Amino acid sequence: MAQHPDADGLHGEFKTPGGKLTAVDLAVRDGRLSGVSVNGDFFLEPDEALLDINAALEGLPADTAPGEIAAAVTARLDPSAVLFGFSAEAIATAVRRALGRATGFADHQWEIIPPTPLSTAMHVAMDEVLTHDVGTGAHNPTLRFWEWQSPSVVIGSFQSMRNEVDPAGAERHGVTVVRRISGGGAMFMEHGNAITYSLYVPQSLVDGLSFAESYPFLDAWVMEALEKLGITAWYQPLNDIATDLGKIGGAAQKRLANGGMLHHVTMSYDIDADKMLEVLRIGKEKMSDKGTRSAKKRVDPLRRQTGITREEIIQVMISTFRRRYGAVDTTLSATELQRAEDLVERKFGTEEWLYRVP
């Protein structure tokens, strides 16, 4: 983002997920923060600690990285100070937003692409196309829902093909296997049995957040939608979405060098667990810290928890996102589809990509 010239009246806000609002008012003088005032509905003890926070920020270079801003605040505070409902990192994000280096959901025009049937290779290729375009500013930040055409396994960027997929099981059940650009674990999907969406955002939206913090931050709207359906869900570090009855989904991310970021989630609606275990190789080591004896017990599909159709759940998700962020509906363009097809030809549909980790 562009450097800020000397400026008065800059204001930034950040609400800690599950916590309180942190706001900051400041000016920039000779490239440094001036007249800094941190405020909000948080709790802080003792009162004098607020003066220490403001003093820690006063005079910092306007281009200070978020981690360095948080470190400056922490170093200035007495170890006995208690920050409740916010953190040094929240302060850093509010500062960066005031300077225009970090953004919030309300700073963007959001678009929604409803479920669109594509081959699995086209879905992962489209993820790369749209993440790239959001990074360059050629496309607005977007929420896109996937629609499956055939049984599929999507493996993480760094997973071993032979360690994750049983080729005999995949062939027996007509399962297509593709590799995506994000890390994380393998996903098994069939038509009508999973809810998958991708968020394409600028990295400025998660500026100052750790990877672990960015997952629940980007999916706060999903938790609201599930709450409307009578499901209380939360993130189970790092990237599992869980309820009292078990895991319902998982997320993965990829950040591109041009500033674009992909965040996508797959939730189980009505999974065939027996078939999944014939196709995927889920080892004992992976299950060792999960507190369950089998992969079948880890997943509790949304159909069982809600009793409504997959399409109804998706509509609640879309309406929640639209209302919360003022999003407008759109479709995939002919140009985007062609670029994704080209990527399938050159990358995602090739043996070289699929077996890049044998």
mmCIF file of C-alpha atoms in Angstrom:
data_model
loop_
_atom_site.group_PDB
_atom_site.id
_atom_site.type_symbol
_atom_site.label_atom_id
_atom_site.label_comp_id
_atom_site.label_asym_id
_atom_site.label_seq_id
_atom_site.Cartn_x
_atom_site.Cartn_y
_atom_site.Cartn_z
ATOM 1 C CA MET A 1 0.000 0.000 0.000
ATOM 2 C CA ALA A 2 1.042 3.585 -0.518
ATOM 3 C CA GLN A 3 3.051 5.362 2.151
ATOM 4 C CA HIS A 4 1.066 7.900 4.191
ATOM 5 C CA PRO A 5 2.159 11.518 3.942
ATOM 6 C CA ASP A 6 1.832 13.671 7.044
ATOM 7 C CA ALA A 7 -1.825 13.349 8.030
ATOM 8 C CA ASP A 8 -4.240 14.218 10.833
ATOM 9 C CA GLY A 9 -7.402 12.516 12.005
ATOM 10 C CA LEU A 10 -6.548 8.914 11.138
ATOM 11 C CA HIS A 11 -8.782 6.305 12.766
ATOM 12 C CA GLY A 12 -8.627 2.524 12.818
ATOM 13 C CA GLU A 13 -10.648 -0.218 14.531
ATOM 14 C CA PHE A 14 -10.316 -3.941 15.117
ATOM 15 C CA LYS A 15 -12.667 -6.258 16.996
ATOM 16 C CA THR A 16 -10.919 -9.244 18.525
ATOM 17 C CA PRO A 17 -12.843 -12.409 17.532
ATOM 18 C CA GLY A 18 -14.909 -13.291 20.595
ATOM 19 C CA GLY A 19 -13.514 -10.224 22.343
ATOM 20 C CA LYS A 20 -13.746 -6.445 22.399
ATOM 21 C CA LEU A 21 -13.288 -3.483 20.058
ATOM 22 C CA THR A 22 -9.918 -1.745 19.929
ATOM 23 C CA ALA A 23 -9.792 1.684 18.274
ATOM 24 C CA VAL A 24 -6.925 4.076 17.712
ATOM 25 C CA ASP A 25 -6.813 7.735 16.680
ATOM 26 C CA LEU A 26 -3.533 9.196 15.500
ATOM 27 C CA ALA A 27 -1.691 11.537 13.167
ATOM 28 C CA VAL A 28 1.483 11.076 11.139
ATOM 29 C CA ARG A 29 4.255 13.667 11.456
ATOM 30 C CA ASP A 30 7.535 13.332 9.558
ATOM 31 C CA GLY A 31 6.713 9.699 8.888
ATOM 32 C CA ARG A 32 6.090 8.839 12.566
ATOM 33 C CA LEU A 33 3.007 8.238 14.702
ATOM 34 C CA SER A 34 1.882 11.301 16.668
ATOM 35 C CA GLY A 35 -0.915 12.137 19.087
ATOM 36 C CA VAL A 36 -1.769 8.454 19.518
ATOM 37 C CA SER A 37 -4.921 7.625 21.502
ATOM 38 C CA VAL A 38 -5.958 3.985 21.982
ATOM 39 C CA ASN A 39 -9.559 3.479 23.107
ATOM 40 C CA GLY A 40 -12.369 0.918 23.039
ATOM 41 C CA ASP A 41 -14.769 -1.179 25.092
ATOM 42 C CA PHE A 42 -12.018 -3.477 26.368
ATOM 43 C CA PHE A 43 -10.922 -3.913 29.993
ATOM 44 C CA LEU A 44 -7.487 -2.870 31.216
ATOM 45 C CA GLU A 45 -5.840 -2.914 34.600
ATOM 46 C CA PRO A 46 -4.371 -0.718 35.947
ATOM 47 C CA ASP A 47 -5.816 2.419 34.350
ATOM 48 C CA GLU A 48 -2.330 3.883 33.952
ATOM 49 C CA ALA A 49 -1.447 1.123 31.517
ATOM 50 C CA LEU A 50 -3.360 2.991 28.827
ATOM 51 C CA LEU A 51 -0.828 5.818 29.075
ATOM 52 C CA ASP A 52 1.966 3.286 28.658
ATOM 53 C CA ILE A 53 0.299 1.858 25.530
ATOM 54 C CA ASN A 54 -0.045 5.307 23.974
ATOM 55 C CA ALA A 55 3.556 6.153 24.883
ATOM 56 C CA ALA A 56 4.795 2.918 23.291
ATOM 57 C CA LEU A 57 3.164 3.875 20.003
ATOM 58 C CA GLU A 58 4.112 7.542 20.012
ATOM 59 C CA GLY A 59 6.958 8.221 17.600
ATOM 60 C CA LEU A 60 7.032 4.786 15.951
ATOM 61 C CA PRO A 61 7.779 4.900 12.208
ATOM 62 C CA ALA A 62 4.545 4.705 10.223
ATOM 63 C CA ASP A 63 5.884 1.730 8.277
ATOM 64 C CA THR A 64 6.558 -0.368 11.400
ATOM 65 C CA ALA A 65 5.526 -3.985 10.862
ATOM 66 C CA PRO A 66 2.566 -5.283 12.908
ATOM 67 C CA GLY A 67 4.717 -7.690 14.924
ATOM 68 C CA GLU A 68 7.073 -4.874 15.868
ATOM 69 C CA ILE A 69 4.169 -2.648 16.922
ATOM 70 C CA ALA A 70 2.836 -5.386 19.200
ATOM 71 C CA ALA A 71 6.326 -6.006 20.596
ATOM 72 C CA ALA A 72 6.758 -2.289 21.386
ATOM 73 C CA VAL A 73 3.469 -2.257 23.316
ATOM 74 C CA THR A 74 4.340 -5.413 25.246
ATOM 75 C CA ALA A 75 7.808 -4.127 26.132
ATOM 76 C CA ARG A 76 6.389 -0.874 27.524
ATOM 77 C CA LEU A 77 3.704 -2.499 29.680
ATOM 78 C CA ASP A 78 4.401 -3.607 33.224
ATOM 79 C CA PRO A 79 4.257 -7.432 33.396
ATOM 80 C CA SER A 80 1.436 -7.134 35.930
ATOM 81 C CA ALA A 81 -0.845 -5.280 33.461
ATOM 82 C CA VAL A 82 -3.958 -7.214 32.410
ATOM 83 C CA LEU A 83 -5.468 -6.793 28.935
ATOM 84 C CA PHE A 84 -8.921 -8.366 28.827
ATOM 85 C CA GLY A 85 -10.833 -8.656 25.552
ATOM 86 C CA PHE A 86 -7.959 -7.347 23.436
ATOM 87 C CA SER A 87 -4.223 -7.725 23.006
ATOM 88 C CA ALA A 88 -1.060 -6.017 21.818
ATOM 89 C CA GLU A 89 -1.679 -7.662 18.443
ATOM 90 C CA ALA A 90 -5.191 -6.167 18.310
ATOM 91 C CA ILE A 91 -3.696 -2.740 18.959
ATOM 92 C CA ALA A 92 -1.201 -3.286 16.145
ATOM 93 C CA THR A 93 -3.977 -4.193 13.710
ATOM 94 C CA ALA A 94 -6.006 -1.107 14.665
ATOM 95 C CA VAL A 95 -2.923 1.065 14.114
ATOM 96 C CA ARG A 96 -2.250 -0.511 10.722
ATOM 97 C CA ARG A 97 -5.877 0.013 9.716
ATOM 98 C CA ALA A 98 -5.671 3.678 10.696
ATOM 99 C CA LEU A 99 -2.634 3.975 8.423
ATOM 100 C CA GLY A 100 -4.390 2.214 5.543
ATOM 101 C CA ARG A 101 -1.957 -0.705 5.607
ATOM 102 C CA ALA A 102 -4.537 -3.148 6.967
ATOM 103 C CA THR A 103 -8.171 -3.388 5.975
ATOM 104 C CA GLY A 104 -11.438 -4.662 7.409
ATOM 105 C CA PHE A 105 -14.369 -6.412 5.745
ATOM 106 C CA ALA A 106 -16.217 -3.096 5.469
ATOM 107 C CA ASP A 107 -13.386 -1.595 3.402
ATOM 108 C CA HIS A 108 -14.149 -3.879 0.435
ATOM 109 C CA GLN A 109 -16.951 -4.549 -2.019
ATOM 110 C CA TRP A 110 -17.656 -8.264 -1.679
ATOM 111 C CA GLU A 111 -19.014 -10.629 -4.315
ATOM 112 C CA ILE A 112 -20.649 -14.061 -4.015
ATOM 113 C CA ILE A 113 -20.467 -16.796 -6.655
ATOM 114 C CA PRO A 114 -23.185 -19.391 -5.884
ATOM 115 C CA PRO A 115 -22.617 -23.149 -6.290
ATOM 116 C CA THR A 116 -21.351 -23.713 -9.835
ATOM 117 C CA PRO A 117 -20.737 -27.236 -11.218
ATOM 118 C CA LEU A 118 -17.125 -27.681 -12.363
ATOM 119 C CA SER A 119 -14.726 -30.579 -12.572
ATOM 120 C CA THR A 120 -12.561 -30.925 -9.467
ATOM 121 C CA ALA A 121 -9.460 -29.909 -11.419
ATOM 122 C CA MET A 122 -11.305 -26.776 -12.577
ATOM 123 C CA HIS A 123 -12.269 -25.945 -8.991
ATOM 124 C CA VAL A 124 -8.653 -25.960 -7.769
ATOM 125 C CA ALA A 125 -7.528 -24.088 -10.889
ATOM 126 C CA MET A 126 -10.219 -21.455 -10.317
ATOM 127 C CA ASP A 127 -8.887 -20.998 -6.793
ATOM 128 C CA GLU A 128 -5.517 -19.993 -8.241
ATOM 129 C CA VAL A 129 -7.069 -17.712 -10.874
ATOM 130 C CA LEU A 130 -9.278 -15.758 -8.465
ATOM 131 C CA THR A 131 -6.696 -15.575 -5.661
ATOM 132 C CA HIS A 132 -4.230 -14.089 -8.146
ATOM 133 C CA ASP A 133 -6.767 -11.560 -9.439
ATOM 134 C CA VAL A 134 -7.760 -10.380 -5.956
ATOM 135 C CA GLY A 135 -4.073 -9.940 -5.184
ATOM 136 C CA THR A 136 -3.564 -7.683 -8.211
ATOM 137 C CA GLY A 137 -6.785 -5.764 -7.568
ATOM 138 C CA ALA A 138 -8.370 -7.028 -10.807
ATOM 139 C CA HIS A 139 -11.183 -8.752 -8.898
ATOM 140 C CA ASN A 140 -13.153 -7.804 -5.796
ATOM 141 C CA PRO A 141 -12.792 -10.044 -2.731
ATOM 142 C CA THR A 142 -15.118 -12.956 -3.322
ATOM 143 C CA LEU A 143 -16.891 -15.887 -1.667
ATOM 144 C CA ARG A 144 -17.335 -18.846 -4.052
ATOM 145 C CA PHE A 145 -19.250 -22.052 -3.363
ATOM 146 C CA TRP A 146 -18.176 -25.258 -5.094
ATOM 147 C CA GLU A 147 -20.475 -27.818 -6.719
ATOM 148 C CA TRP A 148 -19.196 -31.362 -7.283
ATOM 149 C CA GLN A 149 -19.637 -33.304 -10.516
ATOM 150 C CA SER A 150 -18.026 -36.598 -9.464
ATOM 151 C CA PRO A 151 -16.540 -38.341 -6.390
ATOM 152 C CA SER A 152 -13.226 -36.682 -5.630
ATOM 153 C CA VAL A 153 -10.272 -36.495 -3.311
ATOM 154 C CA VAL A 154 -8.404 -33.199 -3.068
ATOM 155 C CA ILE A 155 -5.002 -33.611 -1.442
ATOM 156 C CA GLY A 156 -2.963 -30.840 0.163
ATOM 157 C CA SER A 157 -0.117 -29.183 -1.677
ATOM 158 C CA PHE A 158 2.544 -30.972 0.364
ATOM 159 C CA GLN A 159 0.964 -34.393 0.860
ATOM 160 C CA SER A 160 2.347 -37.616 -0.551
ATOM 161 C CA MET A 161 0.024 -39.145 -3.120
ATOM 162 C CA ARG A 162 0.885 -42.738 -2.196
ATOM 163 C CA ASN A 163 0.635 -42.098 1.551
ATOM 164 C CA GLU A 164 -2.795 -40.442 1.351
ATOM 165 C CA VAL A 165 -4.756 -42.315 -1.325
ATOM 166 C CA ASP A 166 -5.416 -46.032 -1.798
ATOM 167 C CA PRO A 167 -5.326 -46.380 -5.617
ATOM 168 C CA ALA A 168 -7.408 -49.570 -5.599
ATOM 169 C CA GLY A 169 -10.127 -47.934 -3.503
ATOM 170 C CA ALA A 170 -10.098 -44.799 -5.655
ATOM 171 C CA GLU A 171 -10.442 -46.845 -8.853
ATOM 172 C CA ARG A 172 -13.150 -49.048 -7.393
ATOM 173 C CA HIS A 173 -15.322 -46.070 -6.470
ATOM 174 C CA GLY A 174 -14.519 -43.932 -9.528
ATOM 175 C CA VAL A 175 -12.799 -41.262 -7.440
ATOM 176 C CA THR A 176 -10.841 -38.484 -9.154
ATOM 177 C CA VAL A 177 -7.763 -37.266 -7.277
ATOM 178 C CA VAL A 178 -6.358 -33.730 -7.673
ATOM 179 C CA ARG A 179 -3.788 -31.660 -5.774
ATOM 180 C CA ARG A 180 -4.628 -28.130 -4.618
ATOM 181 C CA ILE A 181 -2.344 -25.120 -4.007
ATOM 182 C CA SER A 182 -3.014 -24.890 -0.263
ATOM 183 C CA GLY A 183 -1.561 -27.090 2.457
ATOM 184 C CA GLY A 184 -3.502 -29.214 4.917
ATOM 185 C CA GLY A 185 -5.050 -32.645 4.645
ATOM 186 C CA ALA A 186 -6.937 -34.676 2.071
ATOM 187 C CA MET A 187 -10.651 -34.033 1.497
ATOM 188 C CA PHE A 188 -13.064 -36.732 0.287
ATOM 189 C CA MET A 189 -16.209 -35.458 -1.443
ATOM 190 C CA GLU A 190 -19.159 -36.798 -3.399
ATOM 191 C CA HIS A 191 -21.914 -34.900 -5.163
ATOM 192 C CA GLY A 192 -24.385 -33.555 -2.610
ATOM 193 C CA ASN A 193 -22.398 -34.770 0.392
ATOM 194 C CA ALA A 194 -20.104 -31.797 1.127
ATOM 195 C CA ILE A 195 -20.269 -28.012 1.408
ATOM 196 C CA THR A 196 -17.103 -26.359 0.127
ATOM 197 C CA TYR A 197 -16.435 -22.649 -0.275
ATOM 198 C CA SER A 198 -13.444 -20.483 -1.087
ATOM 199 C CA LEU A 199 -12.751 -16.958 0.132
ATOM 200 C CA TYR A 200 -10.430 -14.843 -2.024
ATOM 201 C CA VAL A 201 -9.148 -11.885 -0.017
ATOM 202 C CA PRO A 202 -6.301 -9.361 0.031
ATOM 203 C CA GLN A 203 -3.728 -10.161 2.700
ATOM 204 C CA SER A 204 -4.326 -6.671 4.113
ATOM 205 C CA LEU A 205 -7.507 -8.150 5.610
ATOM 206 C CA VAL A 206 -5.465 -10.365 7.967
ATOM 207 C CA ASP A 207 -2.594 -7.932 8.498
ATOM 208 C CA GLY A 208 -1.204 -8.381 11.997
ATOM 209 C CA LEU A 209 -3.046 -11.646 12.619
ATOM 210 C CA SER A 210 -1.198 -14.913 13.109
ATOM 211 C CA PHE A 211 -2.104 -17.849 10.884
ATOM 212 C CA ALA A 212 -4.039 -19.393 13.792
ATOM 213 C CA GLU A 213 -5.959 -16.147 14.402
ATOM 214 C CA SER A 214 -6.813 -15.675 10.729
ATOM 215 C CA TYR A 215 -8.886 -18.874 10.488
ATOM 216 C CA PRO A 216 -11.664 -17.956 12.970
ATOM 217 C CA PHE A 217 -11.462 -14.307 11.896
ATOM 218 C CA LEU A 218 -12.257 -15.115 8.263
ATOM 219 C CA ASP A 219 -15.001 -17.566 9.218
ATOM 220 C CA ALA A 220 -16.892 -15.517 11.818
ATOM 221 C CA TRP A 221 -19.790 -15.273 9.350
ATOM 222 C CA VAL A 222 -19.905 -19.077 9.067
ATOM 223 C CA MET A 223 -20.190 -19.470 12.828
ATOM 224 C CA GLU A 224 -23.069 -16.980 12.773
ATOM 225 C CA ALA A 225 -24.795 -18.941 9.994
ATOM 226 C CA LEU A 226 -24.385 -22.226 11.849
ATOM 227 C CA GLU A 227 -25.745 -20.609 15.013
ATOM 228 C CA LYS A 228 -28.890 -19.697 13.067
ATOM 229 C CA LEU A 229 -29.193 -23.404 12.242
ATOM 230 C CA GLY A 230 -28.927 -24.359 15.903
ATOM 231 C CA ILE A 231 -25.270 -25.414 15.748
ATOM 232 C CA THR A 232 -22.643 -23.936 18.038
ATOM 233 C CA ALA A 233 -19.305 -24.421 16.278
ATOM 234 C CA TRP A 234 -15.746 -23.299 16.880
ATOM 235 C CA TYR A 235 -12.245 -23.648 15.513
ATOM 236 C CA GLN A 236 -10.181 -26.432 17.005
ATOM 237 C CA PRO A 237 -6.554 -25.447 16.374
ATOM 238 C CA LEU A 238 -5.299 -25.202 13.855
ATOM 239 C CA ASN A 239 -7.845 -25.711 11.108
ATOM 240 C CA ASP A 240 -10.668 -28.034 12.231
ATOM 241 C CA ILE A 241 -14.234 -26.800 12.682
ATOM 242 C CA ALA A 242 -15.908 -28.721 15.503
ATOM 243 C CA THR A 243 -19.090 -28.985 17.565
ATOM 244 C CA ASP A 244 -19.954 -30.893 20.718
ATOM 245 C CA LEU A 245 -20.912 -33.843 18.504
ATOM 246 C CA GLY A 246 -17.649 -33.972 16.548
ATOM 247 C CA LYS A 247 -15.723 -32.467 13.680
ATOM 248 C CA ILE A 248 -17.823 -31.021 10.850
ATOM 249 C CA GLY A 249 -15.140 -29.522 8.620
ATOM 250 C CA GLY A 250 -11.645 -28.301 7.987
ATOM 251 C CA ALA A 251 -9.971 -25.282 6.407
ATOM 252 C CA ALA A 252 -6.799 -24.533 4.458
ATOM 253 C CA GLN A 253 -5.048 -21.381 3.246
ATOM 254 C CA LYS A 254 -2.575 -20.181 0.639
ATOM 255 C CA ARG A 255 -0.952 -16.748 0.442
ATOM 256 C CA LEU A 256 0.455 -15.577 -2.901
ATOM 257 C CA ALA A 257 3.436 -13.270 -3.356
ATOM 258 C CA ASN A 258 1.215 -10.644 -5.053
ATOM 259 C CA GLY A 259 -0.859 -10.092 -1.880
ATOM 260 C CA GLY A 260 -3.761 -12.388 -2.691
ATOM 261 C CA MET A 261 -4.929 -14.990 -0.193
ATOM 262 C CA LEU A 262 -7.045 -18.127 -0.488
ATOM 263 C CA HIS A 263 -9.022 -19.436 2.476
ATOM 264 C CA HIS A 264 -11.227 -22.438 1.791
ATOM 265 C CA VAL A 265 -13.346 -24.771 3.880
ATOM 266 C CA THR A 266 -14.996 -28.140 3.342
ATOM 267 C CA MET A 267 -17.807 -29.227 5.650
ATOM 268 C CA SER A 268 -19.307 -32.700 5.675
ATOM 269 C CA TYR A 269 -23.027 -32.803 4.930
ATOM 270 C CA ASP A 270 -23.687 -36.539 4.550
ATOM 271 C CA ILE A 271 -20.378 -38.357 4.172
ATOM 272 C CA ASP A 272 -20.068 -42.053 3.332
ATOM 273 C CA ALA A 273 -17.467 -42.826 6.010
ATOM 274 C CA ASP A 274 -16.983 -46.451 4.923
ATOM 275 C CA LYS A 275 -16.193 -45.403 1.370
ATOM 276 C CA MET A 276 -13.921 -42.614 2.618
ATOM 277 C CA LEU A 277 -11.845 -45.134 4.583
ATOM 278 C CA GLU A 278 -11.523 -47.334 1.501
ATOM 279 C CA VAL A 279 -10.195 -44.399 -0.529
ATOM 280 C CA LEU A 280 -8.080 -42.485 2.014
ATOM 281 C CA ARG A 281 -5.224 -43.866 4.050
ATOM 282 C CA ILE A 282 -5.715 -42.318 7.486
ATOM 283 C CA GLY A 283 -2.827 -43.471 9.630
ATOM 284 C CA LYS A 284 -2.609 -43.991 13.366
ATOM 285 C CA GLU A 285 -0.127 -41.121 13.791
ATOM 286 C CA LYS A 286 -2.567 -38.621 12.316
ATOM 287 C CA MET A 287 -5.237 -39.793 14.747
ATOM 288 C CA SER A 288 -2.900 -39.910 17.756
ATOM 289 C CA ASP A 289 -3.867 -36.488 19.142
ATOM 290 C CA LYS A 290 -7.553 -36.506 18.151
ATOM 291 C CA GLY A 291 -8.968 -38.292 21.178
ATOM 292 C CA THR A 292 -10.957 -40.759 19.069
ATOM 293 C CA ARG A 293 -10.325 -44.319 17.949
ATOM 294 C CA SER A 294 -11.434 -43.981 14.346
ATOM 295 C CA ALA A 295 -11.815 -41.442 11.571
ATOM 296 C CA LYS A 296 -15.492 -42.396 11.254
ATOM 297 C CA LYS A 297 -16.159 -41.087 14.750
ATOM 298 C CA ARG A 298 -14.345 -37.814 14.068
ATOM 299 C CA VAL A 299 -16.870 -36.538 11.522
ATOM 300 C CA ASP A 300 -20.490 -35.716 12.374
ATOM 301 C CA PRO A 301 -22.212 -34.504 9.198
ATOM 302 C CA LEU A 302 -24.385 -31.405 9.062
ATOM 303 C CA ARG A 303 -27.359 -33.405 7.792
ATOM 304 C CA ARG A 304 -27.516 -35.267 11.096
ATOM 305 C CA GLN A 305 -27.097 -32.100 13.147
ATOM 306 C CA THR A 306 -29.574 -29.879 11.269
ATOM 307 C CA GLY A 307 -32.117 -32.188 9.635
ATOM 308 C CA ILE A 308 -32.377 -29.855 6.625
ATOM 309 C CA THR A 309 -31.121 -30.043 3.058
ATOM 310 C CA ARG A 310 -27.641 -29.106 1.924
ATOM 311 C CA GLU A 311 -29.114 -26.425 -0.345
ATOM 312 C CA GLU A 312 -30.956 -24.832 2.593
ATOM 313 C CA ILE A 313 -27.746 -24.697 4.632
ATOM 314 C CA ILE A 314 -25.877 -23.041 1.756
ATOM 315 C CA GLN A 315 -28.646 -20.463 1.372
ATOM 316 C CA VAL A 316 -28.391 -19.569 5.070
ATOM 317 C CA MET A 317 -24.636 -19.168 4.641
ATOM 318 C CA ILE A 318 -25.037 -16.969 1.569
ATOM 319 C CA SER A 319 -27.723 -14.766 3.141
ATOM 320 C CA THR A 320 -25.634 -14.361 6.303
ATOM 321 C CA PHE A 321 -22.551 -13.315 4.325
ATOM 322 C CA ARG A 322 -24.596 -10.993 2.090
ATOM 323 C CA ARG A 323 -26.249 -9.242 5.034
ATOM 324 C CA ARG A 324 -23.092 -9.023 7.114
ATOM 325 C CA TYR A 325 -20.784 -7.639 4.426
ATOM 326 C CA GLY A 326 -23.097 -6.086 1.823
ATOM 327 C CA ALA A 327 -22.043 -8.642 -0.795
ATOM 328 C CA VAL A 328 -23.525 -8.785 -4.287
ATOM 329 C CA ASP A 329 -24.080 -11.871 -6.443
ATOM 330 C CA THR A 330 -21.965 -12.529 -9.523
ATOM 331 C CA THR A 331 -20.897 -15.386 -11.809
ATOM 332 C CA LEU A 332 -17.700 -16.767 -13.254
ATOM 333 C CA SER A 333 -16.759 -14.946 -16.452
ATOM 334 C CA ALA A 334 -15.875 -16.637 -19.738
ATOM 335 C CA THR A 335 -12.347 -15.278 -19.385
ATOM 336 C CA GLU A 336 -11.928 -16.721 -15.879
ATOM 337 C CA LEU A 337 -13.222 -20.101 -17.031
ATOM 338 C CA GLN A 338 -10.822 -20.129 -19.971
ATOM 339 C CA ARG A 339 -7.855 -19.221 -17.778
ATOM 340 C CA ALA A 340 -8.791 -22.014 -15.357
ATOM 341 C CA GLU A 341 -9.045 -24.485 -18.258
ATOM 342 C CA ASP A 342 -5.580 -23.430 -19.399
ATOM 343 C CA LEU A 343 -4.252 -24.045 -15.875
ATOM 344 C CA VAL A 344 -5.790 -27.503 -15.820
ATOM 345 C CA GLU A 345 -4.034 -28.265 -19.097
ATOM 346 C CA ARG A 346 -0.669 -26.940 -17.954
ATOM 347 C CA LYS A 347 -0.734 -27.775 -14.239
ATOM 348 C CA PHE A 348 -3.634 -29.218 -12.287
ATOM 349 C CA GLY A 349 -4.501 -31.959 -14.781
ATOM 350 C CA THR A 350 -0.935 -33.186 -15.193
ATOM 351 C CA GLU A 351 0.770 -36.201 -13.651
ATOM 352 C CA GLU A 352 3.724 -33.979 -12.809
ATOM 353 C CA TRP A 353 1.607 -31.803 -10.499
ATOM 354 C CA LEU A 354 -0.421 -34.650 -9.027
ATOM 355 C CA TYR A 355 2.688 -36.660 -8.135
ATOM 356 C CA ARG A 356 4.998 -33.759 -7.313
ATOM 357 C CA VAL A 357 5.183 -35.357 -3.849
ATOM 358 C CA PRO A 358 5.061 -39.079 -4.855
#
